[in-house]
Short mmCIF file of C-alpha atoms in Angstrom, two decimals:
data_model
loop_
_atom_site.label_atom_id
_atom_site.label_comp_id
_atom_site.label_asym_id
_atom_site.label_seq_id
_atom_site.Cartn_x
_atom_site.Cartn_y
_atom_site.Cartn_z
CA LEU A 164 -7.81 -34.51 8.37
CA LEU A 165 -10.34 -30.73 8.67
CA ASP A 166 -12.88 -33.08 6.89
CA VAL A 167 -12.16 -36.01 10.21
CA CYS A 168 -11.30 -33.81 13.28
CA GLY A 169 -12.62 -30.11 12.25
CA GLU A 170 -15.98 -28.39 12.02
CA VAL A 171 -17.49 -26.03 9.99
CA PRO A 172 -16.46 -22.74 11.55
CA VAL A 173 -19.70 -20.53 12.37
CA PRO A 174 -19.80 -17.61 13.40
CA PRO A 175 -19.11 -16.45 17.34
CA TYR A 176 -21.86 -13.92 17.30
CA LEU A 177 -23.82 -16.65 17.13
CA GLY A 178 -23.55 -17.97 20.33
CA ARG A 179 -23.85 -21.61 19.60
CA SER A 180 -22.37 -24.87 19.34
CA VAL A 181 -21.70 -26.23 15.33
CA GLU A 182 -25.42 -27.92 14.24
CA ALA A 183 -25.23 -31.20 11.91
CA SER A 184 -27.43 -29.26 9.33
CA ASP A 185 -24.07 -26.22 9.43
CA ASP A 186 -22.37 -28.30 7.31
CA GLU A 187 -24.66 -28.25 4.34
CA ASP A 188 -26.54 -24.22 5.70
CA TYR A 189 -23.82 -23.08 6.23
CA GLN A 190 -22.43 -22.86 2.33
CA THR A 191 -23.38 -21.45 -1.26
CA THR A 192 -24.91 -23.94 -3.40
CA TYR A 193 -21.95 -22.96 -5.64
CA ALA A 194 -18.42 -22.76 -3.64
CA SER A 195 -15.92 -25.44 -5.53
CA GLU A 196 -12.88 -24.38 -4.15
CA GLN A 197 -11.20 -25.36 -0.10
CA GLY A 198 -9.35 -22.54 1.85
CA SER A 199 -12.08 -19.92 3.35
CA VAL A 200 -12.83 -20.44 7.43
CA ALA A 201 -16.12 -18.24 6.58
CA ALA A 202 -18.83 -18.19 3.70
CA PRO A 203 -19.69 -15.22 1.48
CA THR A 204 -23.33 -15.38 3.68
CA ALA A 205 -25.00 -13.08 1.02
CA GLY A 206 -24.83 -16.22 -1.15
CA LEU A 207 -26.66 -17.97 1.39
CA HIS A 208 -29.85 -16.69 -0.12
CA PHE A 209 -29.11 -18.77 -3.68
CA THR A 210 -30.28 -22.85 -3.27
CA GLY A 211 -29.50 -24.77 -6.04
CA GLU A 212 -32.61 -24.04 -8.15
CA HIS A 213 -32.58 -20.20 -7.16
CA TRP A 214 -28.97 -19.72 -8.73
CA ALA A 215 -29.82 -22.01 -11.97
CA ARG A 216 -32.43 -19.00 -12.31
CA VAL A 217 -30.06 -16.14 -12.03
CA GLN A 218 -28.30 -18.16 -14.75
CA ASN A 219 -30.81 -18.15 -17.20
CA ASN A 220 -31.58 -15.00 -17.16
CA PHE A 221 -27.99 -12.97 -16.37
CA GLU A 222 -25.09 -13.10 -17.44
CA THR A 223 -22.40 -14.84 -13.85
CA ALA A 224 -18.91 -14.18 -13.23
CA ARG A 225 -16.87 -16.21 -10.92
CA VAL A 226 -14.49 -14.81 -7.98
CA THR A 227 -12.89 -17.30 -5.69
CA LEU A 228 -12.79 -15.50 -2.36
CA HIS A 229 -10.72 -16.97 0.75
CA VAL A 230 -12.62 -15.22 3.94
CA GLY A 231 -10.56 -14.89 6.41
CA ALA A 232 -11.57 -15.45 10.40
CA GLY A 233 -10.62 -11.64 10.90
CA THR A 234 -14.60 -11.29 8.72
CA PHE A 235 -14.84 -11.41 12.66
CA ARG A 236 -12.69 -9.13 14.38
CA PRO A 237 -15.00 -6.13 15.16
CA VAL A 238 -14.41 -2.85 15.36
CA THR A 239 -13.00 -2.29 19.04
CA GLY A 240 -12.34 1.59 18.38
CA SER A 241 -11.71 4.31 15.41
CA ILE A 242 -12.05 2.58 12.21
CA ASP A 243 -8.68 4.93 10.84
CA GLU A 244 -7.58 2.54 14.25
CA HIS A 245 -8.57 -1.02 13.30
CA ASP A 246 -6.00 -3.63 11.92
CA MET A 247 -7.59 -4.82 8.84
CA HIS A 248 -7.33 -7.83 7.90
CA ALA A 249 -6.29 -9.53 5.08
CA GLU A 250 -7.93 -12.20 1.97
CA ARG A 251 -6.91 -13.94 -0.24
CA PHE A 252 -8.48 -13.96 -3.22
CA SER A 253 -8.28 -14.84 -7.43
CA VAL A 254 -10.46 -14.23 -10.78
CA THR A 255 -10.14 -16.19 -14.00
CA ARG A 256 -8.86 -14.38 -17.13
CA ALA A 257 -12.72 -15.08 -18.33
CA THR A 258 -13.96 -12.87 -15.02
CA VAL A 259 -12.13 -10.06 -15.94
CA GLU A 260 -13.34 -10.40 -19.62
CA ALA A 261 -17.28 -10.35 -18.51
CA LEU A 262 -16.46 -7.25 -15.83
CA ILE A 263 -14.58 -4.96 -18.98
CA ALA A 264 -17.36 -6.24 -21.45
CA ALA A 265 -20.22 -5.03 -19.16
CA LYS A 266 -18.95 -2.28 -18.41
CA ARG A 267 -18.04 -0.76 -21.26
CA ASP A 268 -21.91 -2.35 -21.77
CA GLY A 269 -23.37 0.24 -19.36
CA ARG A 270 -24.65 -2.63 -17.42
CA SER A 271 -24.49 -3.09 -13.80
CA ILE A 272 -22.19 -4.83 -12.05
CA VAL A 273 -23.98 -6.61 -9.12
CA ALA A 274 -21.42 -8.52 -6.08
CA VAL A 275 -23.29 -11.28 -4.24
CA GLY A 276 -21.75 -9.98 -1.26
CA THR A 277 -19.73 -7.43 0.51
CA THR A 278 -16.68 -9.44 0.63
CA SER A 279 -17.19 -10.43 -3.01
CA CYS A 280 -17.54 -6.45 -3.37
CA ARG A 281 -14.38 -5.64 -1.94
CA ALA A 282 -12.45 -7.93 -3.88
CA LEU A 283 -13.54 -6.13 -7.06
CA GLU A 284 -12.90 -2.90 -6.35
CA SER A 285 -9.17 -4.74 -4.65
CA LEU A 286 -8.41 -6.87 -8.11
CA TYR A 287 -9.27 -3.02 -10.10
CA LEU A 288 -6.79 -0.68 -7.52
CA LEU A 289 -4.18 -3.83 -8.50
CA ALA A 290 -4.91 -3.50 -12.10
CA VAL A 291 -4.32 0.67 -11.42
CA LYS A 292 -0.96 0.00 -10.07
CA ILE A 293 0.88 -2.82 -12.19
CA ALA A 294 -0.68 -0.19 -15.01
CA SER A 295 0.46 3.17 -13.64
CA ILE A 296 4.36 1.36 -13.69
CA THR A 297 5.80 3.22 -16.88
CA PRO A 298 8.95 1.70 -18.23
CA CYS A 299 11.52 3.49 -18.36
CA ALA A 300 11.35 3.43 -14.13
CA MET A 301 12.90 -0.06 -12.50
CA LYS A 302 10.14 0.84 -9.50
CA GLY A 303 8.18 -2.02 -10.31
CA GLN A 304 9.39 -3.96 -12.55
CA GLU A 305 9.16 -7.01 -9.72
CA LEU A 306 5.60 -6.78 -8.94
CA ARG A 307 5.66 -6.16 -12.59
CA LYS A 308 7.08 -9.56 -13.88
CA ARG A 309 4.97 -11.35 -10.79
CA ALA A 310 1.72 -9.54 -12.59
CA VAL A 311 2.76 -11.50 -15.46
CA LEU A 312 2.78 -14.80 -14.00
CA GLY A 313 -0.44 -14.04 -13.18
CA ASP A 314 0.32 -12.63 -9.41
CA LEU A 315 -1.02 -9.67 -8.55
CA GLY A 316 0.74 -8.82 -5.03
CA ALA A 317 -0.98 -7.53 -1.68
CA LEU A 318 -3.08 -4.19 -1.34
CA PRO A 319 -2.73 -2.01 1.37
CA GLN A 320 -5.67 -0.98 3.78
CA TRP A 321 -5.64 2.74 3.28
CA SER A 322 -5.62 2.40 -0.91
CA GLY A 323 -7.71 3.85 -3.24
CA ARG A 324 -8.15 7.15 -2.02
CA GLY A 325 -6.31 8.78 -5.39
CA ASP A 326 -7.50 9.02 -8.78
CA ARG A 327 -9.34 6.85 -10.20
CA PRO A 328 -8.71 5.79 -14.15
CA ASP A 329 -10.60 4.63 -16.50
CA VAL A 330 -11.90 1.02 -15.58
CA VAL A 331 -12.54 -0.20 -18.52
CA GLN A 332 -8.78 1.00 -20.30
CA THR A 333 -7.46 -0.39 -16.84
CA PHE A 334 -8.32 -3.73 -17.04
CA GLU A 335 -7.03 -4.15 -21.15
CA SER A 336 -3.87 -2.55 -19.81
CA LEU A 337 -3.49 -6.02 -16.97
CA LEU A 338 -4.95 -8.53 -19.90
CA GLN A 339 -2.14 -7.14 -22.88
CA THR A 340 0.42 -6.84 -19.46
CA SER A 341 -0.49 -10.49 -18.73
CA PRO A 342 -1.44 -13.76 -20.56
CA ALA A 343 -2.45 -15.39 -17.49
CA ASP A 344 -5.61 -17.20 -17.00
CA THR A 345 -5.53 -16.30 -13.08
CA PHE A 346 -5.04 -13.61 -11.35
CA ALA A 347 -4.56 -14.07 -7.75
CA ALA A 348 -3.94 -11.54 -4.93
CA SER A 349 -4.46 -10.87 -1.09
CA THR A 350 -6.07 -7.58 0.24
CA SER A 351 -5.98 -6.44 3.48
CA LEU A 352 -8.50 -3.08 1.80
CA CYS A 353 -10.95 -0.93 4.24
CA ILE A 354 -13.96 1.19 2.75
CA THR A 355 -15.59 2.99 5.01
CA ASN A 356 -16.97 6.26 3.98
CA ASP A 357 -14.44 9.07 4.48
CA GLY A 358 -15.14 11.37 1.84
CA ARG A 359 -12.35 10.27 -0.35
CA TRP A 360 -13.32 6.48 -1.32
CA ARG A 361 -14.86 5.88 -4.09
CA PHE A 362 -16.64 2.79 -6.23
CA SER A 363 -15.51 1.71 -9.52
CA VAL A 364 -17.07 -1.62 -10.12
CA VAL A 365 -19.33 -2.90 -7.88
CA ASP A 366 -22.51 -1.35 -9.28
CA ALA A 367 -24.93 -2.55 -6.82
CA LEU A 368 -24.93 -5.08 -4.32
CA VAL A 369 -26.67 -8.43 -2.45
CA THR A 370 -25.47 -8.24 1.12
CA ASN A 371 -27.26 -9.60 4.59
CA PHE A 372 -28.05 -7.26 7.72
CA HIS A 373 -24.10 -7.34 9.81
CA HIS A 374 -22.78 -6.70 12.90
CA PRO A 375 -22.23 -3.01 14.30
CA ASP A 376 -18.99 -3.43 15.21
CA SER A 377 -18.12 -4.63 11.87
CA THR A 378 -16.28 -3.52 8.98
CA LEU A 379 -19.19 -5.30 6.12
CA LEU A 380 -21.22 -2.41 7.68
CA HIS A 381 -18.44 0.37 7.57
CA LEU A 382 -18.55 -0.95 3.62
CA VAL A 383 -22.41 -1.20 3.58
CA ASP A 384 -22.15 2.50 4.94
CA ALA A 385 -19.91 3.56 2.32
CA PHE A 386 -22.11 1.96 -0.52
CA LEU A 387 -24.68 4.00 0.33
CA ALA A 388 -23.44 7.66 0.90
CA GLY A 389 -23.38 7.45 4.89
CA LYS A 390 -27.21 5.97 4.55
CA ALA A 391 -26.91 3.33 6.29
CA ARG A 392 -27.89 4.01 10.05
CA ASP A 393 -31.64 4.54 8.04
CA LEU A 394 -31.41 1.19 6.16
CA TYR A 395 -31.19 -0.16 9.36
CA ARG A 396 -33.43 1.74 11.34
CA ARG A 397 -36.24 0.78 8.92
CA ALA A 398 -35.13 -3.02 9.22
CA LEU A 399 -35.22 -3.10 13.04
CA ALA A 400 -38.98 -1.59 12.67
CA GLY A 401 -40.01 -4.30 10.19
CA ASP A 402 -38.41 -7.12 12.32
CA TYR A 403 -35.76 -8.24 9.30
CA ARG A 404 -33.51 -10.97 11.24
CA PHE A 405 -29.50 -9.67 11.48
CA LEU A 406 -26.20 -11.77 10.77
CA SER A 407 -25.12 -14.91 8.82
CA TYR A 408 -28.96 -16.45 8.97
CA GLY A 409 -30.46 -13.99 8.61
CA ASP A 410 -32.23 -11.56 5.64
CA ALA A 411 -30.93 -10.01 2.35
CA CYS A 412 -31.01 -6.42 0.88
CA TYR A 413 -30.53 -5.81 -2.58
CA LEU A 414 -28.79 -2.55 -2.75
CA THR A 415 -27.85 0.41 -5.19
CA ARG A 416 -25.67 2.60 -5.41
CA SER A 417 -27.89 6.33 -5.72
CA MET A 418 -28.03 8.60 -9.37
CA ASP A 419 -26.71 11.53 -7.60
CA GLU A 420 -23.04 9.25 -7.10
CA HIS A 421 -23.12 7.97 -10.31
CA ALA A 422 -23.63 11.42 -12.05
CA ALA A 423 -20.83 12.88 -9.86
CA ALA A 424 -18.48 9.91 -10.47
CA ALA A 425 -19.12 10.77 -14.39
CA VAL A 426 -17.33 14.27 -13.99
CA GLU A 427 -14.48 12.90 -11.68
CA PRO A 428 -11.48 14.42 -13.87
CA ARG A 429 -9.73 11.40 -13.92
CA THR A 430 -6.12 10.08 -15.13
CA GLU A 431 -6.53 8.66 -18.16
CA ARG A 432 -3.26 5.89 -19.42
CA VAL A 433 -0.95 7.82 -21.39
CA ALA A 434 -1.40 5.54 -24.65
CA GLY A 435 0.45 5.60 -27.93
CA LEU A 436 3.97 7.28 -26.70
CA GLY A 437 8.00 5.72 -27.08
CA ALA A 438 9.09 5.31 -23.11
CA GLU A 439 11.17 8.92 -23.32
CA GLU A 440 7.65 10.48 -23.91
CA GLN A 441 6.30 8.16 -21.04
CA CYS A 442 8.71 9.24 -18.70
CA ALA A 443 8.09 13.25 -19.46
CA ALA A 444 3.96 12.11 -19.48
CA ALA A 445 4.72 10.54 -16.41
CA ALA A 446 6.95 13.65 -14.55
CA PRO A 447 5.63 14.34 -11.24
CA ASN A 448 4.00 17.49 -10.62
CA GLU A 449 1.90 18.93 -7.10
CA THR A 450 -1.06 15.87 -7.48
CA GLU A 451 0.29 13.07 -7.98
CA ARG A 452 1.73 11.08 -5.53
CA PRO A 453 4.91 11.38 -4.35
CA LYS A 454 7.20 8.59 -5.63
CA VAL A 455 9.72 7.06 -2.80
CA LEU A 456 12.10 5.32 -2.48
CA LEU A 457 13.05 4.23 1.06
CA HIS A 458 16.26 3.11 2.23
CA SER A 459 16.02 0.40 4.91
CA CYS A 460 18.55 -0.61 7.12
CA CYS A 461 16.01 -3.58 8.50
CA ALA A 462 12.79 -4.51 8.71
CA PRO A 463 12.14 -3.66 12.87
CA CYS A 464 12.81 -0.25 11.72
CA SER A 465 10.34 -0.05 8.68
CA GLY A 466 6.55 -1.18 8.88
CA ALA A 467 4.97 1.87 10.99
CA MET A 468 7.40 3.71 8.53
CA ILE A 469 5.86 2.18 5.67
CA GLU A 470 2.12 2.15 6.67
CA GLU A 471 1.96 5.63 7.30
CA MET A 472 3.35 6.96 4.03
CA VAL A 473 1.24 4.44 2.16
CA GLU A 474 -2.02 4.45 3.93
CA LYS A 475 -1.69 8.27 5.89
CA GLN A 476 -0.03 9.91 2.68
CA ASP A 477 -0.79 7.72 -0.04
CA ALA A 478 2.61 6.94 -0.87
CA ASP A 479 3.83 5.45 -4.12
CA VAL A 480 6.84 3.59 -1.92
CA THR A 481 9.61 1.55 -2.98
CA ILE A 482 12.09 -0.60 -0.17
CA PHE A 483 15.72 -0.07 -1.60
CA PHE A 484 18.50 -2.30 0.84
CA TYR A 485 21.81 -1.17 1.02
CA ASN A 486 23.41 -1.61 3.44
CA PRO A 487 27.48 -2.58 3.36
CA ASN A 488 27.98 -1.90 7.18
CA ILE A 489 26.41 -4.82 8.08
CA HIS A 490 28.35 -7.34 9.71
CA PRO A 491 29.37 -10.76 9.94
CA ARG A 492 27.65 -11.75 6.40
CA ALA A 493 24.76 -14.15 8.37
CA GLU A 494 23.81 -10.53 9.52
CA TYR A 495 23.66 -9.22 6.92
CA GLU A 496 21.44 -11.96 5.37
CA LEU A 497 19.12 -12.31 7.92
CA ARG A 498 18.25 -8.38 7.70
CA LYS A 499 17.79 -8.46 4.57
CA ARG A 500 16.05 -11.36 4.15
CA GLU A 501 13.16 -10.63 6.68
CA ASN A 502 12.81 -7.16 4.80
CA GLU A 503 12.15 -8.28 1.34
CA GLU A 504 10.32 -10.89 3.42
CA TYR A 505 7.93 -7.99 4.58
CA ALA A 506 7.76 -6.13 2.03
CA ARG A 507 6.34 -9.00 -0.07
CA ARG A 508 3.22 -9.28 2.34
CA LEU A 509 3.14 -5.83 1.96
CA GLY A 510 2.96 -5.82 -1.45
CA VAL A 511 5.50 -3.14 -1.30
CA PRO A 512 8.42 -3.19 -4.41
CA PHE A 513 12.11 -3.78 -3.11
CA VAL A 514 14.69 -3.44 -4.53
CA ASP A 515 18.47 -5.02 -3.32
CA GLY A 516 21.13 -3.54 -3.41
CA ASP A 517 25.30 -4.68 -3.70
CA TYR A 518 26.30 -5.60 -0.24
CA ASP A 519 30.19 -3.90 -0.70
CA PRO A 520 31.84 -4.32 2.19
CA ASP A 521 35.39 -3.52 1.47
CA GLU A 522 34.07 0.47 0.06
CA TRP A 523 32.84 0.53 3.10
CA TYR A 524 35.61 -0.40 5.47
CA LYS A 525 38.06 1.90 3.37
CA ARG A 526 36.18 4.44 3.77
CA ALA A 527 36.15 3.96 7.36
CA ARG A 528 39.84 3.98 7.89
CA GLY A 529 41.32 5.81 10.79
CA MET A 530 37.86 6.39 12.17
CA GLU A 531 37.92 2.80 13.74
CA PHE A 532 36.88 4.13 17.33
CA SER A 533 34.99 7.11 16.49
CA PRO A 534 32.37 6.84 19.24
CA GLU A 535 28.40 6.05 18.14
CA ARG A 536 27.34 9.01 16.37
CA GLY A 537 30.53 10.46 15.82
CA SER A 538 32.09 10.50 12.41
CA ARG A 539 31.88 7.00 11.04
CA CYS A 540 28.78 7.34 11.32
CA THR A 541 28.12 10.29 9.14
CA MET A 542 30.52 8.07 7.03
CA CYS A 543 28.00 5.72 7.00
CA PHE A 544 25.68 7.57 6.41
CA ASP A 545 26.42 9.60 3.60
CA MET A 546 27.13 6.39 1.50
CA ARG A 547 24.63 4.55 2.27
CA MET A 548 22.13 8.36 1.25
CA ASP A 549 23.85 8.67 -1.78
CA ARG A 550 23.58 5.63 -3.43
CA THR A 551 19.91 5.88 -2.34
CA ALA A 552 19.60 9.19 -4.22
CA LEU A 553 21.98 7.77 -6.95
CA TYR A 554 19.38 5.09 -7.16
CA ALA A 555 16.47 7.58 -7.32
CA HIS A 556 17.64 9.89 -9.73
CA GLU A 557 17.95 7.37 -12.25
CA TRP A 558 14.52 5.24 -12.28
CA GLY A 559 12.64 8.23 -11.49
CA PHE A 560 11.20 8.86 -8.25
CA SER A 561 10.71 12.25 -6.97
CA HIS A 562 12.00 11.52 -3.11
CA ILE A 563 14.03 9.83 -0.95
CA ALA A 564 13.43 8.35 3.55
CA THR A 565 15.74 6.10 5.34
CA THR A 566 14.83 4.06 8.42
CA ASN A 567 17.60 5.42 9.84
CA SER A 568 15.33 8.36 10.99
CA THR A 569 13.30 6.44 13.32
CA SER A 570 15.73 4.60 15.46
CA ARG A 571 16.06 5.82 19.02
CA TRP A 572 19.25 4.96 18.90
CA LYS A 573 20.55 6.99 16.34
CA ASP A 574 21.06 11.07 16.18
CA GLU A 575 17.86 12.21 14.10
CA GLN A 576 19.62 15.34 12.99
CA GLN A 577 22.98 13.65 11.90
CA VAL A 578 20.97 11.10 9.30
CA ASP A 579 18.57 13.78 8.01
CA ASP A 580 21.41 15.96 7.27
CA SER A 581 23.13 13.00 6.00
CA GLY A 582 19.61 12.49 3.54
CA ARG A 583 19.44 16.52 2.35
CA ARG A 584 22.69 16.31 1.13
CA ALA A 585 22.71 12.80 -0.92
CA ALA A 586 19.04 14.96 -1.83
CA ALA A 587 20.34 17.99 -3.04
CA LYS A 588 22.69 17.14 -5.10
CA TYR A 589 20.18 15.26 -7.28
CA ASP A 590 17.33 18.02 -6.97
CA LEU A 591 15.42 15.24 -4.76
CA THR A 592 12.82 16.00 -2.34
CA TYR A 593 14.40 14.12 1.54
CA MET A 594 11.17 13.56 3.87
CA ASP A 595 12.73 14.54 7.11
CA ASP A 596 9.26 14.44 9.21
CA ASP A 597 9.47 13.40 12.42
CA TRP A 598 9.11 9.52 11.97
CA LYS A 599 9.80 9.26 15.61
CA THR A 600 6.05 10.59 17.45
CA ASP A 601 4.99 8.76 20.40
CA VAL A 602 2.48 6.91 18.48
CA MET A 603 4.46 6.16 15.15
CA THR A 604 7.55 4.36 18.18
CA ALA A 605 4.48 2.48 20.03
CA ARG A 606 3.16 1.29 16.56
CA LYS A 607 6.41 0.09 15.46
CA TYR A 608 6.97 -2.31 18.66
CA GLU A 609 3.27 -3.21 18.11
CA ILE A 610 3.85 -4.33 14.35
CA ASN A 611 7.50 -5.80 15.29
CA ALA A 612 6.10 -7.85 18.01
CA GLN A 613 3.14 -8.94 15.83
CA GLN A 614 5.05 -9.73 12.86
CA SER A 615 8.39 -11.16 15.50
CA PHE A 616 10.73 -9.70 14.25
CA TYR A 617 14.38 -10.28 14.50
CA LYS A 618 16.32 -8.34 17.66
CA GLN A 619 19.08 -6.72 16.56
CA GLU A 620 21.43 -6.11 19.64
CA TYR A 621 23.60 -3.34 17.37
CA CYS A 622 24.25 -1.25 14.64
CA GLY A 623 25.02 -3.59 12.08
CA CYS A 624 28.85 -2.43 11.70
CA SER A 625 31.54 -4.75 13.38
CA PHE A 626 32.80 -1.30 15.39
CA SER A 627 29.70 -1.01 16.95
CA LEU A 628 29.14 -5.22 17.19
CA ARG A 629 32.78 -4.70 18.93
CA ASP A 630 32.25 -1.61 21.13
CA ASN A 631 28.40 -3.67 22.28
CA ASN A 632 30.41 -6.13 23.92
CA PHE A 633 32.79 -4.59 25.37
CA HIS A 634 30.02 -2.91 27.45
CA ARG A 635 28.04 -5.96 27.65
CA ALA A 636 31.53 -7.17 29.29
CA LYS A 637 32.02 -4.69 31.95
CA GLU A 638 27.71 -4.36 32.69
CA GLY A 639 28.60 -8.86 33.18
CA LEU A 640 26.34 -9.27 30.44
CA ASP A 641 26.33 -12.31 27.70
CA PRO A 642 28.25 -11.02 24.14
CA ILE A 643 26.22 -10.82 21.31
CA LYS A 644 26.10 -13.43 19.22
CA PRO A 645 25.70 -11.86 15.71
CA ALA A 646 22.12 -13.39 13.85
CA GLN A 647 21.36 -15.62 17.05
CA GLY A 648 19.30 -13.31 18.84
CA ASP A 649 15.96 -12.75 20.31
CA VAL A 650 12.60 -12.15 18.70
CA TYR A 651 10.86 -8.61 20.12
CA SER A 652 7.22 -10.01 21.55
CA ASP A 653 5.93 -7.94 23.90
CA PRO A 654 5.56 -3.84 22.49
CA LEU A 655 5.65 -2.66 25.99
CA ALA A 656 9.27 -4.71 26.73
CA ASP A 657 10.82 -4.42 23.98
CA ALA A 658 9.84 -0.18 24.06
CA ALA A 659 11.57 0.04 27.76
CA GLU A 660 14.48 -2.16 26.11
CA GLU A 661 14.87 0.91 24.32
CA SER A 662 12.97 3.66 26.49
CA PRO A 663 15.26 6.84 25.99
CA GLU A 664 16.57 6.57 29.06
CA VAL A 665 18.57 3.70 28.40
CA VAL A 666 19.64 5.27 25.10
CA ASP A 667 21.42 8.41 26.74
CA ALA A 668 22.52 6.18 29.27
CA PHE A 669 24.59 4.06 27.05
CA PHE A 670 25.35 7.13 25.14
CA ARG A 671 26.72 9.18 28.23
CA ASP A 672 29.87 6.65 28.06
CA ALA A 673 30.92 5.99 24.16
CA PRO A 674 33.42 7.95 24.85
CA ALA A 675 35.17 6.87 27.46
CA PHE A 676 34.31 3.29 25.56
CA SER A 677 36.01 4.42 22.78
CA GLU A 678 38.97 5.91 24.37
CA GLU A 679 39.56 2.75 27.03
CA LEU A 680 39.42 0.36 23.66
CA ARG A 681 41.69 2.49 21.17
CA GLY A 682 43.91 1.61 24.45
CA VAL A 683 43.96 -1.99 25.38
CA TYR A 684 43.80 -2.21 21.02
CA LYS A 685 46.73 -0.18 20.68
CA THR A 686 49.00 -2.06 24.29
CA ARG A 687 47.76 -5.63 21.96
CA ARG A 688 49.33 -3.89 18.96
CA ARG A 689 52.05 -3.23 21.13
CA ALA A 690 52.24 -6.61 22.79
CA ARG A 691 51.97 -8.53 19.48
CA ASP A 692 54.94 -6.34 17.39
CA ALA A 693 57.26 -7.54 20.81
CA SER A 694 56.46 -11.32 19.91
CA VAL A 695 57.62 -10.57 16.56
CA SER A 696 60.34 -9.17 16.86
#
C-alpha cells in the first residue's frame, strides 16, 4: 500500500517535491528493513562499490535504525526546553560482541551518521541501567525480565549525565543477562555540549553538515567539545554543500578528551559477591542517584513530576500504583492502565500494588461526611504513603514521593505531612519539593494534552464522587459518569478548568456541602427505617 500510495519522505528543508531519482538516491545501499521515515544521510555517500571496499578493509557491524520524522523538527528555543523525538533501533548480538572486541582491542568505533551514534550511545546507557539492577531489589525486575527477551525499554531525553561504568564490562553483563539474538529499544536521548555529557562508545563520526537549528548539530558540537562553530565556518568558506544531499566530513574525538575519559573515576560493576554483599555494596551514598519510589495516583498527575525527577534531577524512579480509594472498579482499572502504559512508554518501572477497597472503607468508617481535605483525606494519604514507604524499605529505595502533591485539589501541606510521617518510620527521605510551580503546572497540562490522558473529574473515592455530583446538581450540571469522561486536549483550557479560583470556590462551599449531605442522608435513613417498621 505504501509503495502504491506513498512517496519518499524527502526532508522539508529541500524545498521541492519528490523526484523519481529520490527512490534510489534517498536510500542507503546497505538498508535492509522497512520502518524509517528518513534516511541516515551520512550513509548516502557509500555506493555499492564504496561499501564493498569498506567491508574489505574494516570490520563492519549493523545497527537497524528507524529514523523518525522528529529528526527534522527544529530547535526553536533553548535546547533545554526542546521536546526530543523518540526513535526505535535494534542491534544483533553479533554487533554487541563486535563492540566488545573493538573496545577491548583499543580499536576505534566509527559511527556512520549522528543517528547511528545516538543509537550506540543509547544502547550502552540502557545496558548500564539493566546492569545496575541488584538481585536484592524488586525495583527494576520487570525491566530485567523484558531485557532477557531482548526488549531494553526506552531511554529518556536527558540520560547519561552521571557515572560511566566500563563499556566492555557493561556490554558483557548485557550478554550474560540475556540470551537474545537481537536487542531492541527506543531512545529520546538528547546529546548536547552541556559539560556533563561524555561519549562512551563512538570514537569517530561520519556525518553531513547539518541545519543550524537541529539537534543533530548539537550532537556534533558535543562530539567536537564545542568546536562545531569553527568547523562550520571553514565549511562555509570552502563552499561545502550542506544538508541531506550535501558533503560529508569525518570527525574524531580529540586526544585530550580521550585522556580525560581515561582518568575519570568509574563505578565498576560489582562482581563475585553474594546477594547480601551486593546489597551492602549498592547502599546509597551522597554521590549516587537517588532511588525514588514514586507513589502515583494517576497518569495526569505523574507526567511533569517524572520528567523533573528523571531528566533534571537524574533520579532512578520507579512508579508505585497503590490506590485502594478509587471507586468504582472500572475507574480504578482505567487510571491504572493509563498510568502503566505511560510508564512503559517512558521506560520507567511500574509496580502494581494491591487493590484493597475493603480495608480502605474500614478505615473510613465514621468519616463518610468529612469534607475534602478533612480527616478522611488524611487517613487516605496515610494509608497509601505507609504502604509506599513499606515497599520502599523492603526493596532498597532511598526516597519516596507522591504525585498527590502536584494536584491543585490537594492540600500540599496535608500530603507532605503524611509523606514525612511514613518516611520517618523506615528512615527514608521524603521528597517535599514544590511540585506545583507555575512552570511545572504548565508542563503538566502540556503533557496531559499531548498524551490525551483521561480527564478524571473527582478525587477517586465514592464519597468524593458523591460530593461532586451533589455540587454539580446544585449547579445544574450533569452528573459525573466514572470511566466515561473526556480527555485533556487544550493545555490552557484544561488549566483554566482547574484554576486556583475554581478550586478555592469549591472548597469554600465544601463544608456546607458535607453538612447538607449529612442532613439529606439522615432524612433518608429515617424514612427508610419508618417504612421498615
